[in-house]
mmCIF file of C-alpha atoms in Angstrom:
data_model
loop_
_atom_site.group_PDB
_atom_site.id
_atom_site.type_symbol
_atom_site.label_atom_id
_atom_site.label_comp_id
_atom_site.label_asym_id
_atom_site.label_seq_id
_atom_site.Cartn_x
_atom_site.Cartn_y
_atom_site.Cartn_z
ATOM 1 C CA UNK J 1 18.516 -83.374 48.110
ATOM 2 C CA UNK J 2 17.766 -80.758 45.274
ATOM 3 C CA UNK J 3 15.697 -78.839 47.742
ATOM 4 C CA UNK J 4 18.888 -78.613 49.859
ATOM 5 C CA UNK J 5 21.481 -78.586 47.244
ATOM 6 C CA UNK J 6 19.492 -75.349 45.751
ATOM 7 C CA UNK J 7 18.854 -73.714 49.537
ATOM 8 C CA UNK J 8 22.883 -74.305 49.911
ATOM 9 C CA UNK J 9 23.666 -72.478 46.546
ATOM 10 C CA UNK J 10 21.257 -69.326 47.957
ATOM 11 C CA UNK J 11 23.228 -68.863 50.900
ATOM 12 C CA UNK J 12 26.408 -69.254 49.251
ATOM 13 C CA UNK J 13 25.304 -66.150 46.775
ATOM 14 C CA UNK J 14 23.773 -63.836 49.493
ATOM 15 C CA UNK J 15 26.969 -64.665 51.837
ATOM 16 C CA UNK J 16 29.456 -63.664 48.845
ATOM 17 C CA UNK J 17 26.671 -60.558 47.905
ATOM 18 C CA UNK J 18 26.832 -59.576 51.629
ATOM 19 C CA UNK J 19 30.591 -59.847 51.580
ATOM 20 C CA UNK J 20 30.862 -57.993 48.448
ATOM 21 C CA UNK J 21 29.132 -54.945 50.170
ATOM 22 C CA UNK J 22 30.728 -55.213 52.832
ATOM 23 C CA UNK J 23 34.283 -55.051 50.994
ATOM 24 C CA UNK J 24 32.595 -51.880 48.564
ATOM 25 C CA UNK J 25 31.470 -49.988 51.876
ATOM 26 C CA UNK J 26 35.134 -49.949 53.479
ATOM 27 C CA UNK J 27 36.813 -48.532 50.342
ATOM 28 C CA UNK J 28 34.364 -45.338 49.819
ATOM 29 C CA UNK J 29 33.801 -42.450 51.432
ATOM 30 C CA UNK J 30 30.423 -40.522 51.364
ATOM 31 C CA UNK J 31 29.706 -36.694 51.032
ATOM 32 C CA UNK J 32 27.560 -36.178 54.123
ATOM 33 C CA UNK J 33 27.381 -31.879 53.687
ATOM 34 C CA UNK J 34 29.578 -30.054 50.974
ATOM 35 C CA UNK J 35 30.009 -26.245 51.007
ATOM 36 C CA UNK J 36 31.051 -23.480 48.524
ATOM 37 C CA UNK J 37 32.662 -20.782 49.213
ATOM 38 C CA UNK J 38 34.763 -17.500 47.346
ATOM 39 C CA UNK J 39 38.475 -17.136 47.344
ATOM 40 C CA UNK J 40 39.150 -14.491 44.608
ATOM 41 C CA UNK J 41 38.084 -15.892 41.337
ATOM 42 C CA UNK J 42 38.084 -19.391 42.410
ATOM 43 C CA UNK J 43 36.452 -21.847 43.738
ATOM 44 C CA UNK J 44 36.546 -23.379 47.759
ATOM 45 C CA UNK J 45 34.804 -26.743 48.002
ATOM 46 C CA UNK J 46 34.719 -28.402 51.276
ATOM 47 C CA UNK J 47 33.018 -31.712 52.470
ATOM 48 C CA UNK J 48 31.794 -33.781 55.610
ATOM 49 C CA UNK J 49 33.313 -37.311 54.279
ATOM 50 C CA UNK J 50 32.055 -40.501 56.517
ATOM 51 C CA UNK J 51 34.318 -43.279 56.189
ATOM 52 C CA UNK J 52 32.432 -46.511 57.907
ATOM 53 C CA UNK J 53 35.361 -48.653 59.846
ATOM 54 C CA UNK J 54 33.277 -51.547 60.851
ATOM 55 C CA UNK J 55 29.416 -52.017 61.597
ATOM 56 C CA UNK J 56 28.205 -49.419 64.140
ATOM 57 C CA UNK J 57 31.072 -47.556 63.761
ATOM 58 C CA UNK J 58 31.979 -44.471 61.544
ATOM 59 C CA UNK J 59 34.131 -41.776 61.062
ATOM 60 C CA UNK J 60 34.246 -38.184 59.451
ATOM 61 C CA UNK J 61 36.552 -35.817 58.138
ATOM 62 C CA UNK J 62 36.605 -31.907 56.408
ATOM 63 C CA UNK J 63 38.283 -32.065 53.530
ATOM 64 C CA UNK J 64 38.848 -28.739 51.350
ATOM 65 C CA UNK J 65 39.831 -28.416 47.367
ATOM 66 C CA UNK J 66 40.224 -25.169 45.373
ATOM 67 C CA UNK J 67 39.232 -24.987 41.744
ATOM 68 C CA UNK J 68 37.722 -22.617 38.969
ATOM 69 C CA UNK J 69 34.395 -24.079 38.929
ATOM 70 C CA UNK J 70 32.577 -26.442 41.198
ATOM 71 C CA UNK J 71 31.725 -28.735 38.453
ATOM 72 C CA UNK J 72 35.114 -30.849 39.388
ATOM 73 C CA UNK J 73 34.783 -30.797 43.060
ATOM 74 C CA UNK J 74 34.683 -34.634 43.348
ATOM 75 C CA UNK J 75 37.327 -35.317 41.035
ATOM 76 C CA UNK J 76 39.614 -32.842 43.158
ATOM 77 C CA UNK J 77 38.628 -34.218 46.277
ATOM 78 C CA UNK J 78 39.235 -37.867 44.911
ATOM 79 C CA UNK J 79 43.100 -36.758 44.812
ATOM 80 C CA UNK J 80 43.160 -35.893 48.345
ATOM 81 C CA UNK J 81 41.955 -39.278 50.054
ATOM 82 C CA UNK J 82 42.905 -43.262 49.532
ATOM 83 C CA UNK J 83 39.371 -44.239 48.853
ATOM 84 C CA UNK J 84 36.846 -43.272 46.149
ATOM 85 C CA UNK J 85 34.236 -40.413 47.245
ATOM 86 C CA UNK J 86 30.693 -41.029 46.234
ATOM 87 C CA UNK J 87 27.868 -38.286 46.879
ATOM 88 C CA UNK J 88 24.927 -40.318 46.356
ATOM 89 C CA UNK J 89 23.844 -39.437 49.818
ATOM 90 C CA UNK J 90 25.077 -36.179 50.310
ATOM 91 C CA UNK J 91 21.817 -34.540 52.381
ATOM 92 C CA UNK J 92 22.909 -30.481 53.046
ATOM 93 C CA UNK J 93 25.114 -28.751 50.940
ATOM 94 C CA UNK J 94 25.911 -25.241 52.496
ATOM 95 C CA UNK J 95 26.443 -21.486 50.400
ATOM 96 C CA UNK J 96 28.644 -18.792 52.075
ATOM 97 C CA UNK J 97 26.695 -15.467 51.548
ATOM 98 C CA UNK J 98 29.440 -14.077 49.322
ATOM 99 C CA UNK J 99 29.348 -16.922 47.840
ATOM 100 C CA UNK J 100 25.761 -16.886 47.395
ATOM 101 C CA UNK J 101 25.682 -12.954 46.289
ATOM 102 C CA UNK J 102 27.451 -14.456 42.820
ATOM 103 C CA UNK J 103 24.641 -16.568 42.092
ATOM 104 C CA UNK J 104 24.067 -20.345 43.194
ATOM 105 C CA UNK J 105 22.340 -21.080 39.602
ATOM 106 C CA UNK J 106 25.525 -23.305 38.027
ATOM 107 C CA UNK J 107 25.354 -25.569 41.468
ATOM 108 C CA UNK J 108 21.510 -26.117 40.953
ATOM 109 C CA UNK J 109 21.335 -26.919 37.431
ATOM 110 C CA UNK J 110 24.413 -29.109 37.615
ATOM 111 C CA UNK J 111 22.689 -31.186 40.689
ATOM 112 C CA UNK J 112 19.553 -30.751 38.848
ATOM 113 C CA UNK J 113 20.700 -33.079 35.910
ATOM 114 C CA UNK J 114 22.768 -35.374 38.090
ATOM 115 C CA UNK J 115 20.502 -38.504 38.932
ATOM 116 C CA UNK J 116 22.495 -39.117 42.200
ATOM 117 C CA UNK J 117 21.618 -36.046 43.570
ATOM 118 C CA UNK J 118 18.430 -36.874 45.935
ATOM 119 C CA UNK J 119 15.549 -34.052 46.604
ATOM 120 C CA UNK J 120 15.394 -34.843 50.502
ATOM 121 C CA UNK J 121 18.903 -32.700 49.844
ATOM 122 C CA UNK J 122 18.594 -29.633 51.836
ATOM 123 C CA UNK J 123 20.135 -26.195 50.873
ATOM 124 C CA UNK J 124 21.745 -23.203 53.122
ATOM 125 C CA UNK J 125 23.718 -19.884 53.634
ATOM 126 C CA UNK J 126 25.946 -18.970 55.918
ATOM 127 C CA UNK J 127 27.255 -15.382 57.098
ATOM 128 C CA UNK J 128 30.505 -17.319 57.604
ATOM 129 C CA UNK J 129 32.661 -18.887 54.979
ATOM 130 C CA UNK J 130 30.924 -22.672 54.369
ATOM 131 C CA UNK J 131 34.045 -24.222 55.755
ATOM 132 C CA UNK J 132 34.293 -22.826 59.000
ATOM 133 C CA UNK J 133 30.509 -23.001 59.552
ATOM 134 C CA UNK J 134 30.730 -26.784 58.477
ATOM 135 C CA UNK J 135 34.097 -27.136 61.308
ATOM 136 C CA UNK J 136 32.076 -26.186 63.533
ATOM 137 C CA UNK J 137 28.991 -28.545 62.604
ATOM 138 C CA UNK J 138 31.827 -31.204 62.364
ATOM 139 C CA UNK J 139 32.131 -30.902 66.242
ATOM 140 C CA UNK J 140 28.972 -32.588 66.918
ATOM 141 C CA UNK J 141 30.250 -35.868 65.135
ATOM 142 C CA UNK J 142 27.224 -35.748 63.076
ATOM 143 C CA UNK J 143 27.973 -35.749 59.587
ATOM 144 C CA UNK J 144 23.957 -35.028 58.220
ATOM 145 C CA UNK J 145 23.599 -32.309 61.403
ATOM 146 C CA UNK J 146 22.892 -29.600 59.281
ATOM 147 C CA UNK J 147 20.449 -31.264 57.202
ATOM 148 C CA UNK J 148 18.629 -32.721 60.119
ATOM 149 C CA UNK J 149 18.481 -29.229 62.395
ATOM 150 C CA UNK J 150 16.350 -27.913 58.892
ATOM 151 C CA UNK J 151 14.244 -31.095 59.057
ATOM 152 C CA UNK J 152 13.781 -30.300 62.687
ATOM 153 C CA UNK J 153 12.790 -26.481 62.549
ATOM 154 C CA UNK J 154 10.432 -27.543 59.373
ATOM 155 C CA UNK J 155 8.505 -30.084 60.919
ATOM 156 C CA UNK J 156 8.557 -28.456 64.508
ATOM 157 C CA UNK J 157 9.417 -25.047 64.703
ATOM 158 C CA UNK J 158 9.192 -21.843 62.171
ATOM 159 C CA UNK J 159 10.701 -22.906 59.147
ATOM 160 C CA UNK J 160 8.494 -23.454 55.651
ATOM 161 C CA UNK J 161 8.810 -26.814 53.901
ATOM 162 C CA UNK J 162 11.993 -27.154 51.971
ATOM 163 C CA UNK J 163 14.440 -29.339 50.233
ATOM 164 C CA UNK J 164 15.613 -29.730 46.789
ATOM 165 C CA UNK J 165 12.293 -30.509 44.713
ATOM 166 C CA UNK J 166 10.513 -27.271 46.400
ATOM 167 C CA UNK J 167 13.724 -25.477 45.731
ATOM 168 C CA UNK J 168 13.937 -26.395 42.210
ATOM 169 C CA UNK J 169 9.627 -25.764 41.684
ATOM 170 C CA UNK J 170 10.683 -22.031 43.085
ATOM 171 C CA UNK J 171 13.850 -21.129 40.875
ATOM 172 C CA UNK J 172 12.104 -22.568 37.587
ATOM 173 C CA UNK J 173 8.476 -21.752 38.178
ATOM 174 C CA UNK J 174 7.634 -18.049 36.684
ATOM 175 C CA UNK J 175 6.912 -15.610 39.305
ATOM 176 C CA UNK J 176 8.117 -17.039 42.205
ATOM 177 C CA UNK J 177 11.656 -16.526 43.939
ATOM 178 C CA UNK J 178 13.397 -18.920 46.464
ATOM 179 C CA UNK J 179 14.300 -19.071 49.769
ATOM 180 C CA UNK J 180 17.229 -20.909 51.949
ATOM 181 C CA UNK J 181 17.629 -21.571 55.775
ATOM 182 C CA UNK J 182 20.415 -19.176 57.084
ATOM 183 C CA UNK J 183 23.292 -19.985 59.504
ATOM 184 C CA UNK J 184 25.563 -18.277 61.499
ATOM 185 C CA UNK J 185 27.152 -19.541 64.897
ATOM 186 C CA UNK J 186 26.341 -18.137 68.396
ATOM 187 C CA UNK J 187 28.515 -19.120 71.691
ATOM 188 C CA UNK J 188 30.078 -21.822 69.416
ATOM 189 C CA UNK J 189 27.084 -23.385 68.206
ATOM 190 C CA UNK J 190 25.270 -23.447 64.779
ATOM 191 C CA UNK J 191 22.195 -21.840 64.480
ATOM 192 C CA UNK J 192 19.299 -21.380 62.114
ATOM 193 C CA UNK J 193 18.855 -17.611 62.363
ATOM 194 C CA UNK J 194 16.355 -17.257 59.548
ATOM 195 C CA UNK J 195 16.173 -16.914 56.131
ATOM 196 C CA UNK J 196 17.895 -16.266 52.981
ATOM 197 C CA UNK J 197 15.742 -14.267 50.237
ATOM 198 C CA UNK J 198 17.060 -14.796 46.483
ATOM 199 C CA UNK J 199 16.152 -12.745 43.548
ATOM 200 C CA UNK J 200 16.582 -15.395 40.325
ATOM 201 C CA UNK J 201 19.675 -17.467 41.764
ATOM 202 C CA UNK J 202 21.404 -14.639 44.064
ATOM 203 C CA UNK J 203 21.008 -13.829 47.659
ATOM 204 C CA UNK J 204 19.390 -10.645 48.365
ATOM 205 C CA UNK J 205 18.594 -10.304 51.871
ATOM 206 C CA UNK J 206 18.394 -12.694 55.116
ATOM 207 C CA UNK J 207 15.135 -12.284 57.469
ATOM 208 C CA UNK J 208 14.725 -13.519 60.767
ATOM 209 C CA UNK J 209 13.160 -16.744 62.506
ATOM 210 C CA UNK J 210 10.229 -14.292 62.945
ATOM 211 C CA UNK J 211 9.206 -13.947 59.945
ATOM 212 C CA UNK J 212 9.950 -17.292 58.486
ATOM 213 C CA UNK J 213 7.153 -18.200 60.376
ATOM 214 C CA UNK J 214 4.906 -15.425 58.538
ATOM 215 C CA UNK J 215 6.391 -17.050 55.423
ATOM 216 C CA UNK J 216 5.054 -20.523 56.675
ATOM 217 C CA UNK J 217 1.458 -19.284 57.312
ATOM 218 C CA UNK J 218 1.523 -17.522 53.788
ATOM 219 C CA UNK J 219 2.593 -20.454 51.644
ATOM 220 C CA UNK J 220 1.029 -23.737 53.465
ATOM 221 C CA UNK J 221 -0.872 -25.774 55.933
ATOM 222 C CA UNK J 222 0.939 -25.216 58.636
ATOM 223 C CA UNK J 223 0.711 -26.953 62.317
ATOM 224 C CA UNK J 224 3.990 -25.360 63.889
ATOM 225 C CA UNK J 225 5.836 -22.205 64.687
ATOM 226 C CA UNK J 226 5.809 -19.679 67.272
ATOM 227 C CA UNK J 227 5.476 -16.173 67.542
ATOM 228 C CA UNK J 228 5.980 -13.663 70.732
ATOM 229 C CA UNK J 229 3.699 -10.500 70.978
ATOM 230 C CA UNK J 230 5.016 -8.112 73.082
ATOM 231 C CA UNK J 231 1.547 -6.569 75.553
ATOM 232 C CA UNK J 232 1.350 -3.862 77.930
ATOM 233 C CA UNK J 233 -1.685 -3.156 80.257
ATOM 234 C CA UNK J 234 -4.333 -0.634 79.082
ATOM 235 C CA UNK J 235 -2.757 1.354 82.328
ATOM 236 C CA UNK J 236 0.653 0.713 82.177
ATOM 237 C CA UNK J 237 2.985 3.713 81.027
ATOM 238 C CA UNK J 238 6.245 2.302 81.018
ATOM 239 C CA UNK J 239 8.123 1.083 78.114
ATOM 240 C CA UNK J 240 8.864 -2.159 79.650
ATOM 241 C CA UNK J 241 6.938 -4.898 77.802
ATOM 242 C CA UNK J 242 5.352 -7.960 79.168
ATOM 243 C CA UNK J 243 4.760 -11.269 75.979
ATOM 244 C CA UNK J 244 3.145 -13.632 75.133
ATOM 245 C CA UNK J 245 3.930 -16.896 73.179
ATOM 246 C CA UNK J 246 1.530 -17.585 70.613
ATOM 247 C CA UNK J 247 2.276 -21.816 69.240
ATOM 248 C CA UNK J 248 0.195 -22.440 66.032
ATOM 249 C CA UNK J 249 -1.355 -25.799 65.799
ATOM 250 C CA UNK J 250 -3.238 -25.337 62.745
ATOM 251 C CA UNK J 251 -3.011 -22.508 60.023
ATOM 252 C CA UNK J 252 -4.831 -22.254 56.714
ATOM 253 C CA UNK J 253 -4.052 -19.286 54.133
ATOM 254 C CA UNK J 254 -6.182 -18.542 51.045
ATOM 255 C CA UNK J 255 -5.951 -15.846 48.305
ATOM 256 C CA UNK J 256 -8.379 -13.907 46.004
ATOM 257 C CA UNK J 257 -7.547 -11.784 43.104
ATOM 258 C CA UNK J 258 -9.646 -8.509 43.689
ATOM 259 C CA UNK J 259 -10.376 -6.931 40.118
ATOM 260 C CA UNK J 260 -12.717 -4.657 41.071
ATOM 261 C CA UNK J 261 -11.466 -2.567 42.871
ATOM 262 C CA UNK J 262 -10.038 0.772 41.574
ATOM 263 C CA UNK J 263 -6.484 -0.950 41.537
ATOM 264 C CA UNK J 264 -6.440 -4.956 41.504
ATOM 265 C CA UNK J 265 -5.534 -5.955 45.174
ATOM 266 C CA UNK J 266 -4.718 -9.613 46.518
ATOM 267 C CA UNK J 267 -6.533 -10.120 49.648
ATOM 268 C CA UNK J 268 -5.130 -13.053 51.732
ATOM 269 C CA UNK J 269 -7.346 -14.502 54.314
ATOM 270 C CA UNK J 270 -5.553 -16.608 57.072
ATOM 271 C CA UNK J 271 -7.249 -18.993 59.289
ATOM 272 C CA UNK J 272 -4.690 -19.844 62.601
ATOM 273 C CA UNK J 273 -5.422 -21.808 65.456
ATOM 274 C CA UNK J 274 -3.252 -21.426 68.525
ATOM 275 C CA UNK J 275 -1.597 -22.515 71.922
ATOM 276 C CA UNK J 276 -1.302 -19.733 74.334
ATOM 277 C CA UNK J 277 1.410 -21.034 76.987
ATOM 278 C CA UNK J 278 1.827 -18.379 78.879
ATOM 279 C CA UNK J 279 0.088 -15.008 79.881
ATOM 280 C CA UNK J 280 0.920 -11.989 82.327
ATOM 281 C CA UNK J 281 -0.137 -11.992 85.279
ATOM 282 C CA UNK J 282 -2.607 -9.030 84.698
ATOM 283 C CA UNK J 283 -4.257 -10.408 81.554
ATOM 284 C CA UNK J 284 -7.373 -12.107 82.291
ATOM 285 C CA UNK J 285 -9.393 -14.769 79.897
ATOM 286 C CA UNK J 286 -11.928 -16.089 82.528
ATOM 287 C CA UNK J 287 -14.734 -14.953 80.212
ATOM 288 C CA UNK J 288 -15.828 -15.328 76.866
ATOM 289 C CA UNK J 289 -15.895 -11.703 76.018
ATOM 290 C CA UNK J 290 -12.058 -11.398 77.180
ATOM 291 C CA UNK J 291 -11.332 -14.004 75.154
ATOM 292 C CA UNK J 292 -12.339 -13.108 72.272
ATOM 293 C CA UNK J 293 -10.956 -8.996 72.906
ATOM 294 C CA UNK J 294 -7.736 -11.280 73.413
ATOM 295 C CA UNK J 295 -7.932 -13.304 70.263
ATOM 296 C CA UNK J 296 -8.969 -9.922 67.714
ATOM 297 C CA UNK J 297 -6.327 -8.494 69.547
ATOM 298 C CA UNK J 298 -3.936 -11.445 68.961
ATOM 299 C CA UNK J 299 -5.248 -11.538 65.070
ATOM 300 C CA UNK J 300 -4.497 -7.902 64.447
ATOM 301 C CA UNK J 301 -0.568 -8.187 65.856
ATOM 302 C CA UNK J 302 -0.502 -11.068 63.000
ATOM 303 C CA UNK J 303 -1.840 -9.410 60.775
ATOM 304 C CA UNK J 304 0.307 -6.275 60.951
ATOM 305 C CA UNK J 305 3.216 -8.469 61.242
ATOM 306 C CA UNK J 306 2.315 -10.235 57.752
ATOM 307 C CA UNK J 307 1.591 -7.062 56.016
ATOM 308 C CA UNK J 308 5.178 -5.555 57.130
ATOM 309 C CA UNK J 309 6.900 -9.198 55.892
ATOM 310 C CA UNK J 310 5.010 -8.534 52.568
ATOM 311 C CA UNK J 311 5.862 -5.183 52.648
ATOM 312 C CA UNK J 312 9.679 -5.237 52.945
ATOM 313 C CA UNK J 313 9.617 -8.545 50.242
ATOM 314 C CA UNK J 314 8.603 -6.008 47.369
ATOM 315 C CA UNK J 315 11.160 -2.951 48.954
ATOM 316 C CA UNK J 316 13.144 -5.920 48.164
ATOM 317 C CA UNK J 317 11.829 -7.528 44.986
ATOM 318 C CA UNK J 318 12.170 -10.627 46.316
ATOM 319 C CA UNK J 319 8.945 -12.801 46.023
ATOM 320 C CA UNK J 320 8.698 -16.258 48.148
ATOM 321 C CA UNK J 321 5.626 -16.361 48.956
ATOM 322 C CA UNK J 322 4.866 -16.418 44.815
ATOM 323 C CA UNK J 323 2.188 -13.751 44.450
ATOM 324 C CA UNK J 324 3.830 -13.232 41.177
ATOM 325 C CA UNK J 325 2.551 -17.018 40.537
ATOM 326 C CA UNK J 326 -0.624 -16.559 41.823
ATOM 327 C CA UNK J 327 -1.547 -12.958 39.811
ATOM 328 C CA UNK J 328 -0.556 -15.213 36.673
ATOM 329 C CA UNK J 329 -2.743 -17.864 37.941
ATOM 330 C CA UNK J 330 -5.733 -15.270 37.489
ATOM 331 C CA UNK J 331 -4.766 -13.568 34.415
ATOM 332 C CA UNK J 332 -4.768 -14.033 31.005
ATOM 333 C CA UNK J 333 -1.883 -11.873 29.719
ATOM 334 C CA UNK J 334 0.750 -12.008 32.801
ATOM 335 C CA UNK J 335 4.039 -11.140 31.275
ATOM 336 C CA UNK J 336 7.064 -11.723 34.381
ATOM 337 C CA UNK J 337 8.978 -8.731 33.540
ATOM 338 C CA UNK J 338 5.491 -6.259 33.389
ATOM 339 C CA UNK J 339 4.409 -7.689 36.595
ATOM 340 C CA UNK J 340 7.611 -6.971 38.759
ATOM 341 C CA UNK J 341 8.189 -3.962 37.437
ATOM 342 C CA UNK J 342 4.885 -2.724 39.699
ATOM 343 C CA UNK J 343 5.674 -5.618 42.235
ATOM 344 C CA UNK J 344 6.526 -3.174 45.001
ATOM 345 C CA UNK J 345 3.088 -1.201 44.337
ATOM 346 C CA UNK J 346 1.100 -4.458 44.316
ATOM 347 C CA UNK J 347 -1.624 -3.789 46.657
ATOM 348 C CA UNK J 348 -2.315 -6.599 49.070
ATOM 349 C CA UNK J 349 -5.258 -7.007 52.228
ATOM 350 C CA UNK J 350 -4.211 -9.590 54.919
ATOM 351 C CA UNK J 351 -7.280 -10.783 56.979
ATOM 352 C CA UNK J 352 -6.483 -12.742 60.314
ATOM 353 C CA UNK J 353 -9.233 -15.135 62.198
ATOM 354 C CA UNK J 354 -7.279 -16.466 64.872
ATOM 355 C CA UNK J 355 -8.838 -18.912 67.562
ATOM 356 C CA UNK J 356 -7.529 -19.830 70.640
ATOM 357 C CA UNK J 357 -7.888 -23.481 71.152
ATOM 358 C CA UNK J 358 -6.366 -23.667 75.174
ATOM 359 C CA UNK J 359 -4.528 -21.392 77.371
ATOM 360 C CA UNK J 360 -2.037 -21.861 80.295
ATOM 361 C CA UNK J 361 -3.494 -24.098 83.058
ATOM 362 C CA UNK J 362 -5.500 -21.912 84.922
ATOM 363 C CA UNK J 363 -5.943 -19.259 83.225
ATOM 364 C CA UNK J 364 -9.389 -20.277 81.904
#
């Protein structure tokens, strides 16, 4: 009877706990995306708000607030709607570029000392103000669809890693510079169309999908991201181009800090392993020694496009790939301001192996 009596008095408190929950999730709302942008002086804070009806079921609304700093967007907000907004699971949170341009510093040390702010929280610029980008997202009835296309492109297509923590090791860490996915909306869809450079906490420049992917092979152990080559035969004169669509499966990149030379030089030797999908008709790999002509030929294309990505990053002064961080790493008396001022006469050596693992069917 105690047994029973005590198994009875269980149920009773996870039926009133499950109740309770169920009472607290109808009167919140939760920040699903939230976006900045510039109106004058002020302010413009808009969020994705999900408001769960029932089990299974959801809704979402934009909601917009104007203010002189975004420190009191949820207070704002919470005088616009008949339920109490949390952000505890807010997952994208989305910077016009003008916006951006002004700096994005006060956002990321405010969310860096608030403990509800996650670091699976992904980061952005738009070309567009953040509220019509984020109507637009709003269409797909996916209030985290921002957050999950980055997830998507990191962990199958060009993008590098990123979310909040490697955000946060970038802006604080000494000689390093970060880096944000970048928006804009073609034929009425959002699109990633690259990246967003910073210098410190402001927006520089914006590079495309292209060379995010360098990017990715600079700074980690990669197994995604494509790259087309444009190819012409040896006898072809015309400036028509055929391409090829190189997939990495497997990339590896490692530096060395070259002191003896006449002027220091960073030599970066990357290791890639690749898909080839699809080849012209005219190109040929039935035999070792055209393979390999094919995969030096591949290697040196990759290699030229990393040393013109590096290139334009110190025309820039903009440094995400963190040489700054690795020259420190190496030296004894690496002072931030010294090294930058030389940053865009820093001599660097890319080296390419490249290996074709398979090929199109039939064309081996």
């Amino acid at each position: 009877m105690v047994y029973k009596a005590a198994m009875a008095l269980i149920s009773c408190v996870i039926a009133v706990g499950c109740s309770s929950n169920q009472q607290i999730i109808n009167k919140i709302q939760l920040v699903q995306t939230a976006g900045y942008d510039k109106v004058g002086d002020r302010s413009l804070c808009s969020v994705i708000l999900t408001s769960y009806i029932e089990k299974g079921k959801a809704s979402s609304q934009l909601l917009l607030t104007e203010s002189d700093s975004s420190f009191d967007m949820i207070p704002r907000l919470n005088t616009k709607t008949s339920k109490t907004i949390q952000y505890g699971q807010m997952g994208m949170v989305l910077f016009s570029k003008t916006y951006a341009e002004m700096g994005i510093g006060p956002v990321i040390s405010g969310f860096c000392r608030d403990p509800k702010i996650a670091s699976k929280v992904q980061m952005g610029v738009t070309d567009k103000e953040a509220s019509k980008m984020m109507e637009v997202a709003n269409k797909a009835q996916e209030s985290l669809y921002l957050m999950r296309m980055v997830e998507q492109n990191v962990q199958t297509g060009n993008l590098p890693k990123m979310n909040f923590k490697y955000l946060l090791f970038n802006y604080y860490g000494e000689g390093r510079d970060i880096f944000l996915p970048y928006f804009n909306v073609e034929r009425g869809s959002v699109k990633i169309d690259g990246l967003a450079l910073f210098k410190q906490d402001k927006f520089v420049t914006k590079v495309s999908i292209r060379e995010a992917f360098l990017l990715k092979l600079l700074t980690e152990s990669s197994r995604n991201g494509n790259l087309l080559m444009p190819m012409k035969a040896d006898n072809d004169n015309s400036t028509i181009h055929d391409y090829v669509l190189m997939k990495s499966i497997a990339s590896k990149a490692n530096y060395h800090y070259n002191t003896s030379a006449s002027e220091p030089i960073v030599e970066i030797g990357l290791r890639v392993r690749v898909l080839i999908k699809d080849t012209p008709s005219w190109l040929h790999l039935n035999t070792k020694e055209q393979r390999d002509a094919f995969e030096r030929q591949l290697g040196s294309y990759l290699e030229k496009e990393a040393q013109d990505f590096i290139a334009l990053c110190q025309s820039k002064q903009v440094d995400p790939i963190g040489l700054g961080d690795f020259v420190r790493s190496r030296t004894r008396t690496w002072n931030e301001k010294d090294f930058y001022a030389t940053y865009p006469k820093l001599r660097t050596q890319v080296t390419v192996h490249l290996s074709i693992e398979q090929s199109g069917v039939g064309e081996l």
